[in-house]
Structures are given as C-alpha cells and as structure tokens.
C-alpha cells in the first residue's frame, strides 16, 4: 500500500503544513483519513483529482480534521465522480446534511447549478444527463470498535482519548493480506490504542507536544511526547514510526532534531517526521 501525506500540521495556519490528511492507496481504492484545511490543495498538488477519492474516514470531527470535507465532496461531484463512501463518528450525517441537504448551506449553490438552464447546458456539454442529482456521499456513522471492509483491506477502529465527551475520537488500523498500517488520529496513550498498534508495519502517530514542555496534567495525559510515543511503539513491536500533526514551534530546527532524537532513542530505530506531499511505500 502507498501512503501520501496530504496534511501533517495542526489547526494553526501554516504554509509548510496543511491540517490533517493522509491518503492510503490499495488497489483501486483511495482512502483518505481525515480532511483538514489545505488537504484539498495538497491532493491536487500530489497529482490526483477529488473524484479519485473512494473513501473518507474521519478520526474525529475537530475542524482541523474536516475543514476541506465539503470542498472535496463538492468538487468530486462536479467532476461527475462516483459517490464517496464516508465513515466517521456522529454527527457526521448531520454535518453532511448541513452542507448538502435540501436546507444545507450549499443548497443555494446546488439549486443554481442544477436548475439554471445555462448551467444545465454546461453540464450536458460535459456529458452529464438531466435531471442532475445533488452530491450524495454515502455516509455511515461509526462507533469505536467497529470495522470497515473494502476490496482487499479492512479497518479496525478503537477509541482514542482526545476530546471526549464533546467529540468521539478514534484510532484506526488498516490491514491487507501482508501489511498493517496504523493511524492514531489525535490520541492519548491508552491500552486500546496500544492494542490496535500491535505489530504495525507502519505507525503514523500524532505528536502535539515536545519532551520538556510544561502543560496542565489533563492535557499531558492526552498529548504524548516523542519519547513516550517512541517507547509505546517499541512496546507494541511496530516496525516503523512516523510522527505527525506538528505545530510551528516544533519545527524550529533544534526542537525538530531533538524530537527525532527523543523518539528514536526510546523506539530503538530511527523515527521520521511527516512532511506534506511525502510518499511512503508500506
Ligand atoms: Zn487535530
């Protein structure tokens, strides 16, 4: 399977890093984990089209993980793409309806695009037929522990401590016949996440805080440091570890190098930090 980093950043506005987005390609399926701001443009920069995406899977519904969702669904629809399969915690159905439903914020745009005679002509000239349907992503709400299956792959979810009780948050392991990829989402360390990480060929783990940074204890419990993540990756027998969800101050060269060093020391192998548009063969 092939992993493309489409957003390695946080909610901060940052030219170097878009908010969260990770594309996994297996056979003909293109599975996008999270779709934060900037992910759409990076998808185009990576040489793919919105309608290339077959699945979107949300770890949670913080804005930095879903801000480009509507843009991607709308653009894929406008290209005449097949409906995207969407999985995520509640209220992803209500959010999708809030964009694309009959009274959604995009309903005025969609009514104009599908009912204005001139717009219909443009649609027909592009090979479309009338009446033109509205975007219809196939949305399924999932809860931690649920599995998702596709052609030659399956995804196991588990609860990831992060923004509960306001938002349900999940980590995912994606397995094929011979590989296992794990995406932590925004996760504090816990037994459920460790279980899902067992023997991962590639563990992509968020990192929101550096070793030695002072935060309040509640925050500390859900934001493991590079050394803590490296130690966990070693405990679970992961074969490769990449940190992501970096913030501006963490990219200051000395801090960046120390983060790699701290995670590599506890992991016992070299750890990498994700960069936008990076391609990884797993
Ligand atoms: Zn986040």
PDB file of N, CA and C in Angstrom, residues 49-153:
ATOM      1  N   UNK A  49      -7.082  13.755  -8.468  1.00  0.00           N
ATOM      2  CA  UNK A  49      -8.303  14.541  -8.586  1.00  0.00           C
ATOM      3  C   UNK A  49      -9.224  14.244  -7.406  1.00  0.00           C
ATOM      4  N   UNK A  50     -10.109  15.188  -7.065  1.00  0.00           N
ATOM      5  CA  UNK A  50     -11.084  14.919  -5.997  1.00  0.00           C
ATOM      6  C   UNK A  50     -11.882  13.641  -6.258  1.00  0.00           C
ATOM      7  N   UNK A  51     -12.264  13.406  -7.510  1.00  0.00           N
ATOM      8  CA  UNK A  51     -13.075  12.218  -7.812  1.00  0.00           C
ATOM      9  C   UNK A  51     -12.264  10.921  -7.768  1.00  0.00           C
ATOM     10  N   UNK A  52     -10.953  11.022  -7.551  1.00  0.00           N
ATOM     11  CA  UNK A  52     -10.149   9.802  -7.349  1.00  0.00           C
ATOM     12  C   UNK A  52     -10.410   9.184  -5.971  1.00  0.00           C
ATOM     13  N   UNK A  53     -10.889  10.001  -5.024  1.00  0.00           N
ATOM     14  CA  UNK A  53     -11.074   9.510  -3.644  1.00  0.00           C
ATOM     15  C   UNK A  53     -12.307   8.601  -3.582  1.00  0.00           C
ATOM     16  N   UNK A  54     -12.125   7.392  -3.067  1.00  0.00           N
ATOM     17  CA  UNK A  54     -13.250   6.449  -2.944  1.00  0.00           C
ATOM     18  C   UNK A  54     -13.819   6.430  -1.527  1.00  0.00           C
ATOM     19  N   UNK A  55     -12.971   6.660  -0.521  1.00  0.00           N
ATOM     20  CA  UNK A  55     -13.402   6.591   0.874  1.00  0.00           C
ATOM     21  C   UNK A  55     -12.810   7.765   1.665  1.00  0.00           C
ATOM     22  N   UNK A  56     -13.606   8.316   2.572  1.00  0.00           N
ATOM     23  CA  UNK A  56     -13.076   9.271   3.565  1.00  0.00           C
ATOM     24  C   UNK A  56     -13.402   8.705   4.937  1.00  0.00           C
ATOM     25  N   UNK A  57     -12.396   8.655   5.799  1.00  0.00           N
ATOM     26  CA  UNK A  57     -12.606   8.106   7.143  1.00  0.00           C
ATOM     27  C   UNK A  57     -12.136   9.138   8.159  1.00  0.00           C
ATOM     28  N   UNK A  58     -13.078   9.580   8.983  1.00  0.00           N
ATOM     29  CA  UNK A  58     -12.761  10.621   9.955  1.00  0.00           C
ATOM     30  C   UNK A  58     -12.402  10.011  11.302  1.00  0.00           C
ATOM     31  N   UNK A  59     -11.268  10.454  11.857  1.00  0.00           N
ATOM     32  CA  UNK A  59     -10.899  10.010  13.203  1.00  0.00           C
ATOM     33  C   UNK A  59     -11.757  10.732  14.240  1.00  0.00           C
ATOM     34  N   UNK A  60     -12.043  11.993  13.966  1.00  0.00           N
ATOM     35  CA  UNK A  60     -12.929  12.786  14.814  1.00  0.00           C
ATOM     36  C   UNK A  60     -13.276  14.051  14.056  1.00  0.00           C
ATOM     37  N   UNK A  61     -14.153  14.848  14.627  1.00  0.00           N
ATOM     38  CA  UNK A  61     -14.703  15.962  13.864  1.00  0.00           C
ATOM     39  C   UNK A  61     -14.255  17.332  14.374  1.00  0.00           C
ATOM     40  N   UNK A  62     -13.027  17.408  14.855  1.00  0.00           N
ATOM     41  CA  UNK A  62     -12.394  18.709  15.057  1.00  0.00           C
ATOM     42  C   UNK A  62     -12.202  19.343  13.684  1.00  0.00           C
ATOM     43  N   UNK A  63     -12.273  20.680  13.648  1.00  0.00           N
ATOM     44  CA  UNK A  63     -12.185  21.373  12.353  1.00  0.00           C
ATOM     45  C   UNK A  63     -10.909  21.030  11.589  1.00  0.00           C
ATOM     46  N   UNK A  64      -9.794  20.859  12.282  1.00  0.00           N
ATOM     47  CA  UNK A  64      -8.539  20.605  11.550  1.00  0.00           C
ATOM     48  C   UNK A  64      -8.499  19.203  10.937  1.00  0.00           C
ATOM     49  N   UNK A  65      -9.555  18.431  11.137  1.00  0.00           N
ATOM     50  CA  UNK A  65      -9.638  17.106  10.520  1.00  0.00           C
ATOM     51  C   UNK A  65     -10.769  17.013   9.493  1.00  0.00           C
ATOM     52  N   UNK A  66     -11.499  18.134   9.309  1.00  0.00           N
ATOM     53  CA  UNK A  66     -12.643  18.045   8.379  1.00  0.00           C
ATOM     54  C   UNK A  66     -12.962  19.323   7.599  1.00  0.00           C
ATOM     55  N   UNK A  67     -12.120  20.360   7.727  1.00  0.00           N
ATOM     56  CA  UNK A  67     -12.463  21.648   7.128  1.00  0.00           C
ATOM     57  C   UNK A  67     -12.564  21.585   5.596  1.00  0.00           C
ATOM     58  N   UNK A  68     -11.866  20.692   4.937  1.00  0.00           N
ATOM     59  CA  UNK A  68     -11.938  20.584   3.469  1.00  0.00           C
ATOM     60  C   UNK A  68     -12.904  19.485   3.002  1.00  0.00           C
ATOM     61  N   UNK A  69     -13.689  18.937   3.911  1.00  0.00           N
ATOM     62  CA  UNK A  69     -14.627  17.847   3.567  1.00  0.00           C
ATOM     63  C   UNK A  69     -15.625  18.292   2.497  1.00  0.00           C
ATOM     64  N   UNK A  70     -16.327  19.410   2.767  1.00  0.00           N
ATOM     65  CA  UNK A  70     -17.358  19.856   1.824  1.00  0.00           C
ATOM     66  C   UNK A  70     -16.744  20.187   0.467  1.00  0.00           C
ATOM     67  N   UNK A  71     -15.570  20.790   0.503  1.00  0.00           N
ATOM     68  CA  UNK A  71     -14.926  21.168  -0.755  1.00  0.00           C
ATOM     69  C   UNK A  71     -14.592  19.936  -1.587  1.00  0.00           C
ATOM     70  N   UNK A  72     -14.109  18.915  -0.919  1.00  0.00           N
ATOM     71  CA  UNK A  72     -13.739  17.690  -1.635  1.00  0.00           C
ATOM     72  C   UNK A  72     -14.966  16.983  -2.203  1.00  0.00           C
ATOM     73  N   UNK A  73     -16.010  16.852  -1.393  1.00  0.00           N
ATOM     74  CA  UNK A  73     -17.227  16.174  -1.858  1.00  0.00           C
ATOM     75  C   UNK A  73     -17.850  16.953  -3.026  1.00  0.00           C
ATOM     76  N   UNK A  74     -17.894  18.277  -2.896  1.00  0.00           N
ATOM     77  CA  UNK A  74     -18.493  19.111  -3.943  1.00  0.00           C
ATOM     78  C   UNK A  74     -17.698  18.994  -5.244  1.00  0.00           C
ATOM     79  N   UNK A  75     -16.369  19.059  -5.130  1.00  0.00           N
ATOM     80  CA  UNK A  75     -15.531  19.015  -6.336  1.00  0.00           C
ATOM     81  C   UNK A  75     -15.591  17.642  -7.004  1.00  0.00           C
ATOM     82  N   UNK A  76     -15.636  16.587  -6.198  1.00  0.00           N
ATOM     83  CA  UNK A  76     -15.735  15.223  -6.764  1.00  0.00           C
ATOM     84  C   UNK A  76     -17.066  15.079  -7.497  1.00  0.00           C
ATOM     85  N   UNK A  77     -18.126  15.624  -6.908  1.00  0.00           N
ATOM     86  CA  UNK A  77     -19.447  15.614  -7.545  1.00  0.00           C
ATOM     87  C   UNK A  77     -19.413  16.375  -8.860  1.00  0.00           C
ATOM     88  N   UNK A  78     -18.785  17.566  -8.843  1.00  0.00           N
ATOM     89  CA  UNK A  78     -18.744  18.395 -10.043  1.00  0.00           C
ATOM     90  C   UNK A  78     -17.964  17.720 -11.168  1.00  0.00           C
ATOM     91  N   UNK A  79     -17.032  16.846 -10.801  1.00  0.00           N
ATOM     92  CA  UNK A  79     -16.292  16.085 -11.825  1.00  0.00           C
ATOM     93  C   UNK A  79     -17.089  14.884 -12.314  1.00  0.00           C
ATOM     94  N   UNK A  80     -18.262  14.674 -11.734  1.00  0.00           N
ATOM     95  CA  UNK A  80     -19.063  13.522 -12.130  1.00  0.00           C
ATOM     96  C   UNK A  80     -18.593  12.217 -11.512  1.00  0.00           C
ATOM     97  N   UNK A  81     -17.873  12.324 -10.400  1.00  0.00           N
ATOM     98  CA  UNK A  81     -17.331  11.133  -9.738  1.00  0.00           C
ATOM     99  C   UNK A  81     -18.406  10.299  -9.049  1.00  0.00           C
ATOM    100  N   UNK A  82     -18.051   9.049  -8.739  1.00  0.00           N
ATOM    101  CA  UNK A  82     -18.972   8.171  -8.001  1.00  0.00           C
ATOM    102  C   UNK A  82     -19.114   8.713  -6.574  1.00  0.00           C
ATOM    103  N   UNK A  83     -20.269   8.468  -5.926  1.00  0.00           N
ATOM    104  CA  UNK A  83     -20.425   8.932  -4.535  1.00  0.00           C
ATOM    105  C   UNK A  83     -19.309   8.389  -3.637  1.00  0.00           C
ATOM    106  N   UNK A  84     -18.763   9.262  -2.802  1.00  0.00           N
ATOM    107  CA  UNK A  84     -17.681   8.855  -1.891  1.00  0.00           C
ATOM    108  C   UNK A  84     -18.288   8.146  -0.681  1.00  0.00           C
ATOM    109  N   UNK A  85     -17.633   7.064  -0.258  1.00  0.00           N
ATOM    110  CA  UNK A  85     -18.043   6.349   0.961  1.00  0.00           C
ATOM    111  C   UNK A  85     -17.419   7.067   2.153  1.00  0.00           C
ATOM    112  N   UNK A  86     -18.245   7.544   3.054  1.00  0.00           N
ATOM    113  CA  UNK A  86     -17.748   8.340   4.185  1.00  0.00           C
ATOM    114  C   UNK A  86     -18.046   7.618   5.496  1.00  0.00           C
ATOM    115  N   UNK A  87     -17.032   7.481   6.333  1.00  0.00           N
ATOM    116  CA  UNK A  87     -17.190   6.879   7.662  1.00  0.00           C
ATOM    117  C   UNK A  87     -16.669   7.860   8.695  1.00  0.00           C
ATOM    118  N   UNK A  88     -17.391   8.001   9.785  1.00  0.00           N
ATOM    119  CA  UNK A  88     -16.915   8.872  10.851  1.00  0.00           C
ATOM    120  C   UNK A  88     -17.867   8.829  12.020  1.00  0.00           C
ATOM    121  N   UNK A  89     -17.421   9.373  13.158  1.00  0.00           N
ATOM    122  CA  UNK A  89     -18.310   9.393  14.326  1.00  0.00           C
ATOM    123  C   UNK A  89     -19.467  10.357  14.109  1.00  0.00           C
ATOM    124  N   UNK A  90     -20.528  10.190  14.867  1.00  0.00           N
ATOM    125  CA  UNK A  90     -21.615  11.172  14.881  1.00  0.00           C
ATOM    126  C   UNK A  90     -21.017  12.499  15.355  1.00  0.00           C
ATOM    127  N   UNK A  91     -21.487  13.625  14.840  1.00  0.00           N
ATOM    128  CA  UNK A  91     -22.641  13.783  13.945  1.00  0.00           C
ATOM    129  C   UNK A  91     -22.247  13.990  12.475  1.00  0.00           C
ATOM    130  N   UNK A  92     -21.488  13.079  11.902  1.00  0.00           N
ATOM    131  CA  UNK A  92     -21.047  13.301  10.518  1.00  0.00           C
ATOM    132  C   UNK A  92     -22.234  13.327   9.545  1.00  0.00           C
ATOM    133  N   UNK A  93     -23.317  12.586   9.877  1.00  0.00           N
ATOM    134  CA  UNK A  93     -24.502  12.640   8.998  1.00  0.00           C
ATOM    135  C   UNK A  93     -25.124  14.032   9.024  1.00  0.00           C
ATOM    136  N   UNK A  94     -25.292  14.570  10.230  1.00  0.00           N
ATOM    137  CA  UNK A  94     -25.897  15.904  10.355  1.00  0.00           C
ATOM    138  C   UNK A  94     -25.003  16.963   9.718  1.00  0.00           C
ATOM    139  N   UNK A  95     -23.691  16.795   9.848  1.00  0.00           N
ATOM    140  CA  UNK A  95     -22.761  17.757   9.242  1.00  0.00           C
ATOM    141  C   UNK A  95     -22.882  17.692   7.712  1.00  0.00           C
ATOM    142  N   UNK A  96     -22.947  16.471   7.180  1.00  0.00           N
ATOM    143  CA  UNK A  96     -23.065  16.308   5.721  1.00  0.00           C
ATOM    144  C   UNK A  96     -24.375  16.926   5.233  1.00  0.00           C
ATOM    145  N   UNK A  97     -25.438  16.674   5.975  1.00  0.00           N
ATOM    146  CA  UNK A  97     -26.738  17.271   5.648  1.00  0.00           C
ATOM    147  C   UNK A  97     -26.689  18.795   5.753  1.00  0.00           C
ATOM    148  N   UNK A  98     -25.930  19.271   6.732  1.00  0.00           N
ATOM    149  CA  UNK A  98     -25.789  20.708   6.929  1.00  0.00           C
ATOM    150  C   UNK A  98     -25.117  21.393   5.738  1.00  0.00           C
ATOM    151  N   UNK A  99     -24.304  20.626   5.021  1.00  0.00           N
ATOM    152  CA  UNK A  99     -23.701  21.140   3.791  1.00  0.00           C
ATOM    153  C   UNK A  99     -24.598  20.888   2.573  1.00  0.00           C
ATOM    154  N   UNK A 100     -25.001  19.628   2.388  1.00  0.00           N
ATOM    155  CA  UNK A 100     -25.559  19.190   1.105  1.00  0.00           C
ATOM    156  C   UNK A 100     -27.052  18.867   1.128  1.00  0.00           C
ATOM    157  N   UNK A 101     -27.688  18.958   2.302  1.00  0.00           N
ATOM    158  CA  UNK A 101     -29.114  18.661   2.399  1.00  0.00           C
ATOM    159  C   UNK A 101     -29.950  19.753   1.747  1.00  0.00           C
ATOM    160  N   UNK A 102     -31.281  19.517   1.646  1.00  0.00           N
ATOM    161  CA  UNK A 102     -32.176  20.467   0.980  1.00  0.00           C
ATOM    162  C   UNK A 102     -32.115  21.874   1.575  1.00  0.00           C
ATOM    163  N   UNK A 103     -31.803  21.971   2.884  1.00  0.00           N
ATOM    164  CA  UNK A 103     -31.682  23.288   3.516  1.00  0.00           C
ATOM    165  C   UNK A 103     -30.240  23.590   3.893  1.00  0.00           C
ATOM    166  N   UNK A 104     -29.316  22.825   3.362  1.00  0.00           N
ATOM    167  CA  UNK A 104     -27.906  22.974   3.735  1.00  0.00           C
ATOM    168  C   UNK A 104     -27.309  24.285   3.249  1.00  0.00           C
ATOM    169  N   UNK A 105     -26.121  24.597   3.787  1.00  0.00           N
ATOM    170  CA  UNK A 105     -25.501  25.881   3.434  1.00  0.00           C
ATOM    171  C   UNK A 105     -25.129  25.935   1.948  1.00  0.00           C
ATOM    172  N   UNK A 106     -24.999  24.785   1.309  1.00  0.00           N
ATOM    173  CA  UNK A 106     -24.676  24.775  -0.123  1.00  0.00           C
ATOM    174  C   UNK A 106     -25.914  24.584  -1.000  1.00  0.00           C
ATOM    175  N   UNK A 107     -27.106  24.555  -0.379  1.00  0.00           N
ATOM    176  CA  UNK A 107     -28.321  24.270  -1.157  1.00  0.00           C
ATOM    177  C   UNK A 107     -28.590  25.350  -2.204  1.00  0.00           C
ATOM    178  N   UNK A 108     -28.228  26.588  -1.893  1.00  0.00           N
ATOM    179  CA  UNK A 108     -28.466  27.682  -2.862  1.00  0.00           C
ATOM    180  C   UNK A 108     -27.568  27.486  -4.082  1.00  0.00           C
ATOM    181  N   UNK A 109     -26.324  27.161  -3.819  1.00  0.00           N
ATOM    182  CA  UNK A 109     -25.375  26.870  -4.902  1.00  0.00           C
ATOM    183  C   UNK A 109     -25.845  25.671  -5.725  1.00  0.00           C
ATOM    184  N   UNK A 110     -26.264  24.630  -5.045  1.00  0.00           N
ATOM    185  CA  UNK A 110     -26.626  23.392  -5.751  1.00  0.00           C
ATOM    186  C   UNK A 110     -27.902  23.584  -6.571  1.00  0.00           C
ATOM    187  N   UNK A 111     -28.846  24.347  -6.018  1.00  0.00           N
ATOM    188  CA  UNK A 111     -30.078  24.620  -6.765  1.00  0.00           C
ATOM    189  C   UNK A 111     -29.722  25.376  -8.048  1.00  0.00           C
ATOM    190  N   UNK A 112     -28.866  26.374  -7.925  1.00  0.00           N
ATOM    191  CA  UNK A 112     -28.486  27.163  -9.106  1.00  0.00           C
ATOM    192  C   UNK A 112     -27.753  26.300 -10.127  1.00  0.00           C
ATOM    193  N   UNK A 113     -26.821  25.476  -9.657  1.00  0.00           N
ATOM    194  CA  UNK A 113     -26.041  24.646 -10.583  1.00  0.00           C
ATOM    195  C   UNK A 113     -26.885  23.593 -11.297  1.00  0.00           C
ATOM    196  N   UNK A 114     -27.926  23.114 -10.625  1.00  0.00           N
ATOM    197  CA  UNK A 114     -28.696  22.018 -11.220  1.00  0.00           C
ATOM    198  C   UNK A 114     -29.978  22.490 -11.906  1.00  0.00           C
ATOM    199  N   UNK A 115     -30.417  23.744 -11.631  1.00  0.00           N
ATOM    200  CA  UNK A 115     -31.712  24.173 -12.191  1.00  0.00           C
ATOM    201  C   UNK A 115     -31.628  25.345 -13.173  1.00  0.00           C
ATOM    202  N   UNK A 116     -30.573  26.130 -13.101  1.00  0.00           N
ATOM    203  CA  UNK A 116     -30.435  27.248 -14.039  1.00  0.00           C
ATOM    204  C   UNK A 116     -30.190  26.682 -15.449  1.00  0.00           C
ATOM    205  N   UNK A 117     -31.013  27.087 -16.444  1.00  0.00           N
ATOM    206  CA  UNK A 117     -30.861  26.495 -17.783  1.00  0.00           C
ATOM    207  C   UNK A 117     -29.440  26.589 -18.346  1.00  0.00           C
ATOM    208  N   UNK A 118     -28.778  27.742 -18.155  1.00  0.00           N
ATOM    209  CA  UNK A 118     -27.415  27.881 -18.690  1.00  0.00           C
ATOM    210  C   UNK A 118     -26.465  26.881 -18.028  1.00  0.00           C
ATOM    211  N   UNK A 119     -26.660  26.674 -16.719  1.00  0.00           N
ATOM    212  CA  UNK A 119     -25.795  25.725 -16.007  1.00  0.00           C
ATOM    213  C   UNK A 119     -26.083  24.296 -16.468  1.00  0.00           C
ATOM    214  N   UNK A 120     -27.349  24.022 -16.739  1.00  0.00           N
ATOM    215  CA  UNK A 120     -27.704  22.687 -17.252  1.00  0.00           C
ATOM    216  C   UNK A 120     -27.043  22.449 -18.606  1.00  0.00           C
ATOM    217  N   UNK A 121     -26.992  23.502 -19.440  1.00  0.00           N
ATOM    218  CA  UNK A 121     -26.348  23.364 -20.751  1.00  0.00           C
ATOM    219  C   UNK A 121     -24.881  22.995 -20.611  1.00  0.00           C
ATOM    220  N   UNK A 122     -24.202  23.692 -19.677  1.00  0.00           N
ATOM    221  CA  UNK A 122     -22.776  23.398 -19.436  1.00  0.00           C
ATOM    222  C   UNK A 122     -22.621  21.941 -18.985  1.00  0.00           C
ATOM    223  N   UNK A 123     -23.522  21.503 -18.118  1.00  0.00           N
ATOM    224  CA  UNK A 123     -23.475  20.127 -17.595  1.00  0.00           C
ATOM    225  C   UNK A 123     -23.688  19.116 -18.726  1.00  0.00           C
ATOM    226  N   UNK A 124     -24.668  19.388 -19.597  1.00  0.00           N
ATOM    227  CA  UNK A 124     -24.944  18.486 -20.733  1.00  0.00           C
ATOM    228  C   UNK A 124     -23.739  18.454 -21.676  1.00  0.00           C
ATOM    229  N   UNK A 125     -23.132  19.628 -21.907  1.00  0.00           N
ATOM    230  CA  UNK A 125     -21.972  19.706 -22.810  1.00  0.00           C
ATOM    231  C   UNK A 125     -20.802  18.896 -22.264  1.00  0.00           C
ATOM    232  N   UNK A 126     -20.764  18.742 -20.925  1.00  0.00           N
ATOM    233  CA  UNK A 126     -19.682  17.945 -20.304  1.00  0.00           C
ATOM    234  C   UNK A 126     -20.034  16.466 -20.254  1.00  0.00           C
ATOM    235  N   UNK A 127     -21.156  16.103 -20.857  1.00  0.00           N
ATOM    236  CA  UNK A 127     -21.507  14.678 -20.932  1.00  0.00           C
ATOM    237  C   UNK A 127     -22.470  14.230 -19.856  1.00  0.00           C
ATOM    238  N   UNK A 128     -22.978  15.174 -19.058  1.00  0.00           N
ATOM    239  CA  UNK A 128     -23.912  14.806 -17.994  1.00  0.00           C
ATOM    240  C   UNK A 128     -25.325  14.619 -18.532  1.00  0.00           C
ATOM    241  N   UNK A 129     -26.201  14.132 -17.666  1.00  0.00           N
ATOM    242  CA  UNK A 129     -27.612  13.964 -18.041  1.00  0.00           C
ATOM    243  C   UNK A 129     -28.479  14.725 -17.032  1.00  0.00           C
ATOM    244  N   UNK A 130     -29.716  15.006 -17.449  1.00  0.00           N
ATOM    245  CA  UNK A 130     -30.664  15.720 -16.581  1.00  0.00           C
ATOM    246  C   UNK A 130     -31.778  14.771 -16.146  1.00  0.00           C
ATOM    247  N   UNK A 131     -32.418  14.926 -15.005  1.00  0.00           N
ATOM    248  CA  UNK A 131     -32.056  15.934 -14.012  1.00  0.00           C
ATOM    249  C   UNK A 131     -30.720  15.619 -13.343  1.00  0.00           C
ATOM    250  N   UNK A 132     -29.994  16.672 -13.007  1.00  0.00           N
ATOM    251  CA  UNK A 132     -28.685  16.477 -12.376  1.00  0.00           C
ATOM    252  C   UNK A 132     -28.872  16.274 -10.874  1.00  0.00           C
ATOM    253  N   UNK A 133     -28.444  15.110 -10.369  1.00  0.00           N
ATOM    254  CA  UNK A 133     -28.602  14.882  -8.917  1.00  0.00           C
ATOM    255  C   UNK A 133     -27.640  15.741  -8.103  1.00  0.00           C
ATOM    256  N   UNK A 134     -27.947  15.912  -6.847  1.00  0.00           N
ATOM    257  CA  UNK A 134     -27.060  16.634  -5.924  1.00  0.00           C
ATOM    258  C   UNK A 134     -25.988  15.656  -5.407  1.00  0.00           C
ATOM    259  N   UNK A 135     -24.932  16.199  -4.781  1.00  0.00           N
ATOM    260  CA  UNK A 135     -23.918  15.298  -4.204  1.00  0.00           C
ATOM    261  C   UNK A 135     -24.568  14.341  -3.210  1.00  0.00           C
ATOM    262  N   UNK A 136     -24.207  13.084  -3.301  1.00  0.00           N
ATOM    263  CA  UNK A 136     -24.798  12.080  -2.399  1.00  0.00           C
ATOM    264  C   UNK A 136     -23.729  11.189  -1.797  1.00  0.00           C
ATOM    265  N   UNK A 137     -22.846  11.754  -0.974  1.00  0.00           N
ATOM    266  CA  UNK A 137     -21.868  10.876  -0.320  1.00  0.00           C
ATOM    267  C   UNK A 137     -22.608   9.838   0.522  1.00  0.00           C
ATOM    268  N   UNK A 138     -22.076   8.617   0.536  1.00  0.00           N
ATOM    269  CA  UNK A 138     -22.712   7.549   1.320  1.00  0.00           C
ATOM    270  C   UNK A 138     -22.105   7.593   2.715  1.00  0.00           C
ATOM    271  N   UNK A 139     -22.866   8.125   3.673  1.00  0.00           N
ATOM    272  CA  UNK A 139     -22.300   8.404   4.998  1.00  0.00           C
ATOM    273  C   UNK A 139     -22.727   7.338   6.005  1.00  0.00           C
ATOM    274  N   UNK A 140     -21.752   6.783   6.696  1.00  0.00           N
ATOM    275  CA  UNK A 140     -22.052   5.804   7.753  1.00  0.00           C
ATOM    276  C   UNK A 140     -21.401   6.276   9.046  1.00  0.00           C
ATOM    277  N   UNK A 141     -22.219   6.382  10.096  1.00  0.00           N
ATOM    278  CA  UNK A 141     -21.660   6.779  11.397  1.00  0.00           C
ATOM    279  C   UNK A 141     -21.121   5.538  12.095  1.00  0.00           C
ATOM    280  N   UNK A 142     -19.923   5.660  12.632  1.00  0.00           N
ATOM    281  CA  UNK A 142     -19.292   4.513  13.292  1.00  0.00           C
ATOM    282  C   UNK A 142     -18.997   4.849  14.751  1.00  0.00           C
ATOM    283  N   UNK A 143     -18.887   3.787  15.536  1.00  0.00           N
ATOM    284  CA  UNK A 143     -18.505   3.946  16.935  1.00  0.00           C
ATOM    285  C   UNK A 143     -17.229   3.133  17.158  1.00  0.00           C
ATOM    286  N   UNK A 144     -16.454   3.479  18.190  1.00  0.00           N
ATOM    287  CA  UNK A 144     -15.186   2.773  18.417  1.00  0.00           C
ATOM    288  C   UNK A 144     -15.393   1.257  18.506  1.00  0.00           C
ATOM    289  N   UNK A 145     -14.517   0.511  17.864  1.00  0.00           N
ATOM    290  CA  UNK A 145     -14.615  -0.940  17.853  1.00  0.00           C
ATOM    291  C   UNK A 145     -15.182  -1.465  16.553  1.00  0.00           C
ATOM    292  N   UNK A 146     -15.856  -0.595  15.805  1.00  0.00           N
ATOM    293  CA  UNK A 146     -16.455  -1.040  14.547  1.00  0.00           C
ATOM    294  C   UNK A 146     -15.381  -1.269  13.487  1.00  0.00           C
ATOM    295  N   UNK A 147     -15.721  -2.188  12.555  1.00  0.00           N
ATOM    296  CA  UNK A 147     -14.803  -2.486  11.455  1.00  0.00           C
ATOM    297  C   UNK A 147     -15.376  -1.988  10.148  1.00  0.00           C
ATOM    298  N   UNK A 148     -14.489  -1.681   9.207  1.00  0.00           N
ATOM    299  CA  UNK A 148     -14.893  -1.297   7.850  1.00  0.00           C
ATOM    300  C   UNK A 148     -14.131  -2.199   6.893  1.00  0.00           C
ATOM    301  N   UNK A 149     -14.794  -2.589   5.807  1.00  0.00           N
ATOM    302  CA  UNK A 149     -14.140  -3.512   4.874  1.00  0.00           C
ATOM    303  C   UNK A 149     -14.204  -2.986   3.455  1.00  0.00           C
ATOM    304  N   UNK A 150     -13.161  -3.275   2.686  1.00  0.00           N
ATOM    305  CA  UNK A 150     -13.143  -2.909   1.281  1.00  0.00           C
ATOM    306  C   UNK A 150     -12.509  -4.024   0.478  1.00  0.00           C
ATOM    307  N   UNK A 151     -12.095  -3.701  -0.730  1.00  0.00           N
ATOM    308  CA  UNK A 151     -11.536  -4.695  -1.633  1.00  0.00           C
ATOM    309  C   UNK A 151     -10.093  -5.013  -1.224  1.00  0.00           C
ATOM    310  N   UNK A 152      -9.906  -6.098  -0.483  1.00  0.00           N
ATOM    311  CA  UNK A 152      -8.557  -6.499  -0.077  1.00  0.00           C
ATOM    312  C   UNK A 152      -8.040  -5.786   1.164  1.00  0.00           C
ATOM    313  N   UNK A 153      -8.901  -5.110   1.892  1.00  0.00           N
ATOM    314  CA  UNK A 153      -8.457  -4.440   3.119  1.00  0.00           C
ATOM    315  C   UNK A 153      -9.576  -4.401   4.144  1.00  0.00           C
TER     316      UNK A 153
END
